[in-house]
Structure formats: C-alpha cells, structure tokens
Amino acid sequence: MAKKKLMRYEEIHNFPNVIYTEIVDAENRIVSRNWDEHAFEKAQDTVVEIGCGRGEYCIDLARRNPHKNYVGVDLKADRLYIGALKAKEEGLTNVMFVRIRVEYLIPFLGDQKLSEAWITFPDPYNRTVNGRKRLTAGTFLDVYRHIVEPGALLHLKTDDPTLYEFSLESLKENGAEILFHTNDLYSVTEELGDATAVQTTYEKRYIKEGRLIKYIRFCLN
C-alpha cells in the first residue's frame, strides 16, 4: 500500500464526518453499527449518493441544498478521505460519508429511510457477462427499495450507453417506474434541477470530450 494511501486509511478513522464500517460475517453483521451516533446537526431529509467516490456530487448538492442532509457511500477509503476532508474544511455540517458495501446498507441503516438517491457515473462493468455488478441490477434495486421512502426519487447519471440501456431494461424488469430518461441530458430544454446544475470533474471532462451524458429518473414501488 502506498504511503499516502496508508496515511489516509489511518486518518479517516478519526474524521468526525465519516462512518467506517467493517463486515464480519456472511450474515451481514457489522462490527459497529453507529449510524444513530453520527446524527447530522439538523434533523431533515437525508439523501444518499451511491458510489460517491471523492464525494464531489454530494458535496455540491449539500452546498446547494442546506435544507437537506447528504450521505456519500463508497467502499474506497482513500476516495472518501478526499471528500470528507473537503467537506470538513468547508464546514459543511449537512454531508457525511460512509465506508460500506452497498449490499450492507439495509442492516446498517436499520429502520432509517432515506428521502432520495443518486447514482452518479458508476462503473459500467462492461466486461461482466450478465451485468450483475452494475448498480442498477436487480439485486441492487432491491437494496434501494428497502432504504428509501416509498415514492422517493432515484437518479442515474452516466456517460456509458451500455449501462444506460441496461438500466432501462433492468428498471422495467424489476417493476420500477421510469419518470424521465434521456440519452443526451444537456440537450433537454426543461428544467431538471440538480441533474444538470451539478457536475463532477469527470462529467465536465466527458462533456468536453463530446460524450453524451445519459440520465434516468425513477422510483421503486
């Protein structure tokens, strides 16, 4: 492990805006389920970003929407370190990060229900045969059903056409209601709020390279 990555791995355990969980067995038991101990400064709707990476998207959302709380979820501690440090330096009290596998969010959250979910530029896993690792595969949609409130909005943004088409089919097959979708987000003239107002560094790069950004808004019944 590189020296810088090791340093981040050690430091992140002490960050006040990070919950670092570890799974201990196949029954999804977690070493320390401490979600309730890390309450936000204000009790308000909580939005999750699945696979948040460095947290750019949820940090920008937190800046734009102080009336909501945001939690970024990812497995890579060194990526979370960057987002958590940025949020801490800016004094953002309505965003925090959780190091956890998406599959274990149900036991981690318990009865807590989230008001909205964003899946922003996830790995398309185009080398896998059946797409089961994609974050819009049926097994992951079942997780989202358990952790979001009934009727909550979920959003997918991607530059990958294969993931976009796969997601549309997966959503239909798994009983989701597709509220809006486009294979060219920035050609749409209607107001789409945070879907277009917030862009990560990678998204800006993709747009500059001429890649079309795809977007799906849906809910799970």
PDB file of C-alpha atoms in Angstrom:
ATOM      1  CA  MET A   1       0.000   0.000   0.000  1.00  0.00           C
ATOM      2  CA  ALA A   2       1.396   3.406  -0.992  1.00  0.00           C
ATOM      3  CA  LYS A   3       2.472   5.650   1.873  1.00  0.00           C
ATOM      4  CA  LYS A   4      -0.122   8.345   1.084  1.00  0.00           C
ATOM      5  CA  LYS A   5      -2.949   5.811   0.818  1.00  0.00           C
ATOM      6  CA  LEU A   6      -1.907   4.225   4.116  1.00  0.00           C
ATOM      7  CA  MET A   7      -1.880   7.634   5.793  1.00  0.00           C
ATOM      8  CA  ARG A   8      -5.382   8.370   4.542  1.00  0.00           C
ATOM      9  CA  TYR A   9      -6.561   4.932   5.620  1.00  0.00           C
ATOM     10  CA  GLU A  10      -5.399   5.632   9.172  1.00  0.00           C
ATOM     11  CA  GLU A  11      -6.580   9.250   9.371  1.00  0.00           C
ATOM     12  CA  ILE A  12     -10.087   8.661   8.041  1.00  0.00           C
ATOM     13  CA  HIS A  13     -10.974   6.595  11.117  1.00  0.00           C
ATOM     14  CA  ASN A  14     -10.795   9.806  13.151  1.00  0.00           C
ATOM     15  CA  PHE A  15     -12.789  12.024  10.813  1.00  0.00           C
ATOM     16  CA  PRO A  16     -15.992  13.254  12.531  1.00  0.00           C
ATOM     17  CA  ASN A  17     -17.915  13.141   9.242  1.00  0.00           C
ATOM     18  CA  VAL A  18     -17.034   9.550   8.316  1.00  0.00           C
ATOM     19  CA  ILE A  19     -18.516   6.261   9.492  1.00  0.00           C
ATOM     20  CA  TYR A  20     -16.070   3.459   8.756  1.00  0.00           C
ATOM     21  CA  THR A  21     -17.792   0.072   8.891  1.00  0.00           C
ATOM     22  CA  GLU A  22     -16.477  -3.436   8.504  1.00  0.00           C
ATOM     23  CA  ILE A  23     -18.486  -6.579   7.776  1.00  0.00           C
ATOM     24  CA  VAL A  24     -17.569  -9.531   9.941  1.00  0.00           C
ATOM     25  CA  ASP A  25     -19.549 -12.461   8.546  1.00  0.00           C
ATOM     26  CA  ALA A  26     -21.864 -13.748   5.837  1.00  0.00           C
ATOM     27  CA  GLU A  27     -24.928 -12.782   7.884  1.00  0.00           C
ATOM     28  CA  ASN A  28     -24.194  -9.107   7.221  1.00  0.00           C
ATOM     29  CA  ARG A  29     -23.357  -8.353  10.852  1.00  0.00           C
ATOM     30  CA  ILE A  30     -21.389  -5.136  11.131  1.00  0.00           C
ATOM     31  CA  VAL A  31     -18.546  -4.506  13.548  1.00  0.00           C
ATOM     32  CA  SER A  32     -20.005  -1.174  14.616  1.00  0.00           C
ATOM     33  CA  ARG A  33     -23.428  -0.001  13.504  1.00  0.00           C
ATOM     34  CA  ASN A  34     -23.153   3.595  14.606  1.00  0.00           C
ATOM     35  CA  TRP A  35     -25.403   5.473  12.196  1.00  0.00           C
ATOM     36  CA  ASP A  36     -27.550   6.798  15.049  1.00  0.00           C
ATOM     37  CA  GLU A  37     -24.480   8.079  16.874  1.00  0.00           C
ATOM     38  CA  HIS A  38     -23.491  10.253  13.937  1.00  0.00           C
ATOM     39  CA  ALA A  39     -26.554  12.447  13.765  1.00  0.00           C
ATOM     40  CA  PHE A  40     -26.467  15.437  11.465  1.00  0.00           C
ATOM     41  CA  GLU A  41     -26.559  18.886  13.002  1.00  0.00           C
ATOM     42  CA  LYS A  42     -30.184  19.264  11.846  1.00  0.00           C
ATOM     43  CA  ALA A  43     -32.923  16.658  11.559  1.00  0.00           C
ATOM     44  CA  GLN A  44     -34.028  16.937   7.924  1.00  0.00           C
ATOM     45  CA  ASP A  45     -34.484  14.780   4.836  1.00  0.00           C
ATOM     46  CA  THR A  46     -31.419  12.651   4.103  1.00  0.00           C
ATOM     47  CA  VAL A  47     -30.276  11.960   0.524  1.00  0.00           C
ATOM     48  CA  VAL A  48     -27.768   9.237  -0.381  1.00  0.00           C
ATOM     49  CA  GLU A  49     -25.226   9.132  -3.190  1.00  0.00           C
ATOM     50  CA  ILE A  50     -24.375   5.540  -4.064  1.00  0.00           C
ATOM     51  CA  GLY A  51     -20.747   5.033  -5.120  1.00  0.00           C
ATOM     52  CA  CYS A  52     -19.828   8.627  -4.329  1.00  0.00           C
ATOM     53  CA  GLY A  53     -16.077   8.285  -4.974  1.00  0.00           C
ATOM     54  CA  ARG A  54     -14.427  11.525  -3.896  1.00  0.00           C
ATOM     55  CA  GLY A  55     -17.789  12.987  -2.936  1.00  0.00           C
ATOM     56  CA  GLU A  56     -17.862  15.838  -5.428  1.00  0.00           C
ATOM     57  CA  TYR A  57     -21.509  15.397  -6.293  1.00  0.00           C
ATOM     58  CA  CYS A  58     -22.926  15.085  -2.790  1.00  0.00           C
ATOM     59  CA  ILE A  59     -20.739  17.939  -1.542  1.00  0.00           C
ATOM     60  CA  ASP A  60     -22.061  20.213  -4.286  1.00  0.00           C
ATOM     61  CA  LEU A  61     -25.613  19.065  -3.535  1.00  0.00           C
ATOM     62  CA  ALA A  62     -25.040  19.859   0.141  1.00  0.00           C
ATOM     63  CA  ARG A  63     -23.850  23.352  -0.744  1.00  0.00           C
ATOM     64  CA  ARG A  64     -26.894  23.980  -2.944  1.00  0.00           C
ATOM     65  CA  ASN A  65     -29.468  22.471  -0.581  1.00  0.00           C
ATOM     66  CA  PRO A  66     -28.717  23.306   3.066  1.00  0.00           C
ATOM     67  CA  HIS A  67     -32.273  22.220   3.928  1.00  0.00           C
ATOM     68  CA  LYS A  68     -31.284  18.582   3.214  1.00  0.00           C
ATOM     69  CA  ASN A  69     -28.681  16.186   4.608  1.00  0.00           C
ATOM     70  CA  TYR A  70     -26.444  14.132   2.317  1.00  0.00           C
ATOM     71  CA  VAL A  71     -24.573  10.910   2.835  1.00  0.00           C
ATOM     72  CA  GLY A  72     -21.995   9.631   0.365  1.00  0.00           C
ATOM     73  CA  VAL A  73     -21.454   5.868   0.262  1.00  0.00           C
ATOM     74  CA  ASP A  74     -18.373   4.166  -1.162  1.00  0.00           C
ATOM     75  CA  LEU A  75     -16.027   1.288  -0.392  1.00  0.00           C
ATOM     76  CA  LYS A  76     -12.744   3.046  -1.234  1.00  0.00           C
ATOM     77  CA  ALA A  77     -11.420   4.741   1.902  1.00  0.00           C
ATOM     78  CA  ASP A  78      -8.808   6.816   0.066  1.00  0.00           C
ATOM     79  CA  ARG A  79     -11.530   8.332  -2.139  1.00  0.00           C
ATOM     80  CA  LEU A  80     -13.794   9.058   0.810  1.00  0.00           C
ATOM     81  CA  TYR A  81     -10.865  10.734   2.546  1.00  0.00           C
ATOM     82  CA  ILE A  82     -10.730  13.409  -0.160  1.00  0.00           C
ATOM     83  CA  GLY A  83     -14.449  14.172   0.055  1.00  0.00           C
ATOM     84  CA  ALA A  84     -14.583  14.109   3.840  1.00  0.00           C
ATOM     85  CA  LEU A  85     -11.570  16.415   4.117  1.00  0.00           C
ATOM     86  CA  LYS A  86     -13.108  18.860   1.631  1.00  0.00           C
ATOM     87  CA  ALA A  87     -16.432  18.915   3.488  1.00  0.00           C
ATOM     88  CA  LYS A  88     -14.668  19.384   6.823  1.00  0.00           C
ATOM     89  CA  GLU A  89     -12.536  22.251   5.512  1.00  0.00           C
ATOM     90  CA  GLU A  90     -15.649  23.981   4.153  1.00  0.00           C
ATOM     91  CA  GLY A  91     -17.518  23.496   7.409  1.00  0.00           C
ATOM     92  CA  LEU A  92     -20.366  21.612   5.742  1.00  0.00           C
ATOM     93  CA  THR A  93     -22.432  20.048   8.505  1.00  0.00           C
ATOM     94  CA  ASN A  94     -25.104  18.539   6.230  1.00  0.00           C
ATOM     95  CA  VAL A  95     -22.886  15.990   4.477  1.00  0.00           C
ATOM     96  CA  MET A  96     -21.151  12.879   5.766  1.00  0.00           C
ATOM     97  CA  PHE A  97     -19.613   9.717   4.336  1.00  0.00           C
ATOM     98  CA  VAL A  98     -19.942   6.000   4.997  1.00  0.00           C
ATOM     99  CA  ARG A  99     -17.398   3.387   4.004  1.00  0.00           C
ATOM    100  CA  ILE A 100     -19.566   0.347   3.298  1.00  0.00           C
ATOM    101  CA  ARG A 101     -20.639  -2.044   0.558  1.00  0.00           C
ATOM    102  CA  VAL A 102     -23.967  -1.111  -0.998  1.00  0.00           C
ATOM    103  CA  GLU A 103     -25.249  -4.626  -0.234  1.00  0.00           C
ATOM    104  CA  TYR A 104     -24.939  -3.964   3.511  1.00  0.00           C
ATOM    105  CA  LEU A 105     -26.850  -0.694   3.679  1.00  0.00           C
ATOM    106  CA  ILE A 106     -30.018  -2.470   4.833  1.00  0.00           C
ATOM    107  CA  PRO A 107     -28.594  -3.833   8.110  1.00  0.00           C
ATOM    108  CA  PHE A 108     -26.523  -0.694   8.595  1.00  0.00           C
ATOM    109  CA  LEU A 109     -29.432   1.740   8.313  1.00  0.00           C
ATOM    110  CA  GLY A 110     -31.924  -0.372  10.201  1.00  0.00           C
ATOM    111  CA  ASP A 111     -35.265   1.487  10.266  1.00  0.00           C
ATOM    112  CA  GLN A 112     -33.789   4.689   8.839  1.00  0.00           C
ATOM    113  CA  LYS A 113     -35.338   5.609   5.483  1.00  0.00           C
ATOM    114  CA  LEU A 114     -33.690   7.982   3.010  1.00  0.00           C
ATOM    115  CA  SER A 115     -35.609  10.556   1.009  1.00  0.00           C
ATOM    116  CA  GLU A 116     -33.752  10.375  -2.324  1.00  0.00           C
ATOM    117  CA  ALA A 117     -30.855   8.585  -4.027  1.00  0.00           C
ATOM    118  CA  TRP A 118     -28.275   9.484  -6.667  1.00  0.00           C
ATOM    119  CA  ILE A 119     -26.153   7.014  -8.637  1.00  0.00           C
ATOM    120  CA  THR A 120     -23.577   9.140 -10.431  1.00  0.00           C
ATOM    121  CA  PHE A 121     -21.226   7.744 -13.079  1.00  0.00           C
ATOM    122  CA  PRO A 122     -20.853   4.256 -11.598  1.00  0.00           C
ATOM    123  CA  ASP A 123     -18.510   1.647 -13.034  1.00  0.00           C
ATOM    124  CA  PRO A 124     -20.399   0.200 -16.058  1.00  0.00           C
ATOM    125  CA  TYR A 125     -18.766  -3.225 -15.634  1.00  0.00           C
ATOM    126  CA  ASN A 126     -18.952  -3.820 -19.374  1.00  0.00           C
ATOM    127  CA  ARG A 127     -16.617  -6.802 -19.144  1.00  0.00           C
ATOM    128  CA  THR A 128     -19.021  -8.780 -16.981  1.00  0.00           C
ATOM    129  CA  VAL A 129     -21.278 -11.274 -18.725  1.00  0.00           C
ATOM    130  CA  ASN A 130     -24.642 -10.545 -17.127  1.00  0.00           C
ATOM    131  CA  GLY A 131     -24.212  -7.087 -15.601  1.00  0.00           C
ATOM    132  CA  ARG A 132     -24.923  -8.321 -12.073  1.00  0.00           C
ATOM    133  CA  LYS A 133     -22.293  -5.957 -10.631  1.00  0.00           C
ATOM    134  CA  ARG A 134     -23.918  -2.885 -12.148  1.00  0.00           C
ATOM    135  CA  LEU A 135     -25.549  -0.652  -9.569  1.00  0.00           C
ATOM    136  CA  THR A 136     -28.868  -0.797 -11.427  1.00  0.00           C
ATOM    137  CA  ALA A 137     -29.003  -4.606 -11.480  1.00  0.00           C
ATOM    138  CA  GLY A 138     -31.977  -6.216  -9.756  1.00  0.00           C
ATOM    139  CA  THR A 139     -30.115  -7.141  -6.569  1.00  0.00           C
ATOM    140  CA  PHE A 140     -29.119  -3.519  -6.000  1.00  0.00           C
ATOM    141  CA  LEU A 141     -32.596  -2.216  -6.852  1.00  0.00           C
ATOM    142  CA  ASP A 142     -33.909  -4.480  -4.077  1.00  0.00           C
ATOM    143  CA  VAL A 143     -31.499  -2.786  -1.657  1.00  0.00           C
ATOM    144  CA  TYR A 144     -32.709   0.660  -2.702  1.00  0.00           C
ATOM    145  CA  ARG A 145     -36.313  -0.421  -2.182  1.00  0.00           C
ATOM    146  CA  HIS A 146     -35.526  -1.146   1.452  1.00  0.00           C
ATOM    147  CA  ILE A 147     -33.555   2.006   2.248  1.00  0.00           C
ATOM    148  CA  VAL A 148     -35.596   4.772   0.566  1.00  0.00           C
ATOM    149  CA  GLU A 149     -39.014   6.083   1.465  1.00  0.00           C
ATOM    150  CA  PRO A 150     -41.993   4.953  -0.648  1.00  0.00           C
ATOM    151  CA  GLY A 151     -42.199   7.097  -3.771  1.00  0.00           C
ATOM    152  CA  ALA A 152     -38.695   8.521  -3.300  1.00  0.00           C
ATOM    153  CA  LEU A 153     -36.899   9.742  -6.402  1.00  0.00           C
ATOM    154  CA  LEU A 154     -33.781   7.938  -7.621  1.00  0.00           C
ATOM    155  CA  HIS A 155     -31.438   9.305 -10.266  1.00  0.00           C
ATOM    156  CA  LEU A 156     -28.849   7.726 -12.538  1.00  0.00           C
ATOM    157  CA  LYS A 157     -26.259   9.729 -14.473  1.00  0.00           C
ATOM    158  CA  THR A 158     -23.793   8.005 -16.790  1.00  0.00           C
ATOM    159  CA  ASP A 159     -21.791   8.582 -19.940  1.00  0.00           C
ATOM    160  CA  ASP A 160     -21.886   4.878 -20.815  1.00  0.00           C
ATOM    161  CA  PRO A 161     -24.510   3.878 -23.439  1.00  0.00           C
ATOM    162  CA  THR A 162     -24.396   0.194 -22.482  1.00  0.00           C
ATOM    163  CA  LEU A 163     -25.097   0.940 -18.825  1.00  0.00           C
ATOM    164  CA  TYR A 164     -27.880   3.342 -19.826  1.00  0.00           C
ATOM    165  CA  GLU A 165     -29.674   0.757 -21.982  1.00  0.00           C
ATOM    166  CA  PHE A 166     -29.085  -1.980 -19.407  1.00  0.00           C
ATOM    167  CA  SER A 167     -30.543   0.236 -16.682  1.00  0.00           C
ATOM    168  CA  LEU A 168     -33.702   0.992 -18.652  1.00  0.00           C
ATOM    169  CA  GLU A 169     -34.300  -2.736 -19.186  1.00  0.00           C
ATOM    170  CA  SER A 170     -33.437  -3.637 -15.594  1.00  0.00           C
ATOM    171  CA  LEU A 171     -35.785  -0.992 -14.223  1.00  0.00           C
ATOM    172  CA  LYS A 172     -38.641  -2.250 -16.388  1.00  0.00           C
ATOM    173  CA  GLU A 173     -37.982  -5.883 -15.478  1.00  0.00           C
ATOM    174  CA  ASN A 174     -37.887  -5.079 -11.767  1.00  0.00           C
ATOM    175  CA  GLY A 175     -41.097  -3.085 -11.602  1.00  0.00           C
ATOM    176  CA  ALA A 176     -39.624   0.398 -11.311  1.00  0.00           C
ATOM    177  CA  GLU A 177     -41.489   3.434 -12.583  1.00  0.00           C
ATOM    178  CA  ILE A 178     -39.336   5.375 -15.059  1.00  0.00           C
ATOM    179  CA  LEU A 179     -40.358   9.005 -14.703  1.00  0.00           C
ATOM    180  CA  PHE A 180     -37.942  10.534 -17.179  1.00  0.00           C
ATOM    181  CA  HIS A 181     -34.973   9.464 -19.257  1.00  0.00           C
ATOM    182  CA  THR A 182     -32.752  10.894 -21.962  1.00  0.00           C
ATOM    183  CA  ASN A 183     -29.579   9.794 -23.720  1.00  0.00           C
ATOM    184  CA  ASP A 184     -28.476  13.435 -24.070  1.00  0.00           C
ATOM    185  CA  LEU A 185     -29.088  15.271 -20.812  1.00  0.00           C
ATOM    186  CA  TYR A 186     -27.808  18.667 -21.875  1.00  0.00           C
ATOM    187  CA  SER A 187     -29.979  18.817 -24.975  1.00  0.00           C
ATOM    188  CA  VAL A 188     -33.118  18.799 -22.823  1.00  0.00           C
ATOM    189  CA  THR A 189     -34.773  22.193 -22.546  1.00  0.00           C
ATOM    190  CA  GLU A 190     -36.935  21.561 -19.487  1.00  0.00           C
ATOM    191  CA  GLU A 191     -35.676  22.377 -16.003  1.00  0.00           C
ATOM    192  CA  LEU A 192     -34.029  19.345 -14.410  1.00  0.00           C
ATOM    193  CA  GLY A 193     -32.650  20.945 -11.265  1.00  0.00           C
ATOM    194  CA  ASP A 194     -29.681  19.238  -9.651  1.00  0.00           C
ATOM    195  CA  ALA A 195     -29.362  16.768 -12.529  1.00  0.00           C
ATOM    196  CA  THR A 196     -27.873  19.493 -14.717  1.00  0.00           C
ATOM    197  CA  ALA A 197     -26.842  22.094 -12.137  1.00  0.00           C
ATOM    198  CA  VAL A 198     -24.251  19.806 -10.517  1.00  0.00           C
ATOM    199  CA  GLN A 199     -21.307  18.412 -12.479  1.00  0.00           C
ATOM    200  CA  THR A 200     -18.291  16.475 -11.257  1.00  0.00           C
ATOM    201  CA  THR A 201     -14.784  16.999 -12.621  1.00  0.00           C
ATOM    202  CA  TYR A 202     -15.119  13.801 -14.642  1.00  0.00           C
ATOM    203  CA  GLU A 203     -18.500  14.847 -16.033  1.00  0.00           C
ATOM    204  CA  LYS A 204     -17.086  18.164 -17.218  1.00  0.00           C
ATOM    205  CA  ARG A 205     -14.251  16.251 -18.864  1.00  0.00           C
ATOM    206  CA  TYR A 206     -16.683  13.879 -20.573  1.00  0.00           C
ATOM    207  CA  ILE A 207     -18.723  16.791 -21.915  1.00  0.00           C
ATOM    208  CA  LYS A 208     -15.562  18.473 -23.193  1.00  0.00           C
ATOM    209  CA  GLU A 209     -14.635  15.231 -24.961  1.00  0.00           C
ATOM    210  CA  GLY A 210     -18.029  15.223 -26.683  1.00  0.00           C
ATOM    211  CA  ARG A 211     -19.548  12.332 -24.753  1.00  0.00           C
ATOM    212  CA  LEU A 212     -23.313  12.456 -24.256  1.00  0.00           C
ATOM    213  CA  ILE A 213     -24.491  12.308 -20.651  1.00  0.00           C
ATOM    214  CA  LYS A 214     -27.420   9.972 -20.053  1.00  0.00           C
ATOM    215  CA  TYR A 215     -29.931  10.410 -17.246  1.00  0.00           C
ATOM    216  CA  ILE A 216     -32.778   8.387 -15.751  1.00  0.00           C
ATOM    217  CA  ARG A 217     -35.164   9.498 -13.005  1.00  0.00           C
ATOM    218  CA  PHE A 218     -37.200   6.703 -11.466  1.00  0.00           C
ATOM    219  CA  CYS A 219     -38.927   5.414  -8.364  1.00  0.00           C
ATOM    220  CA  LEU A 220     -39.323   1.958  -6.893  1.00  0.00           C
ATOM    221  CA  ASN A 221     -42.785   0.745  -5.882  1.00  0.00           C
TER     222      ASN A 221
END
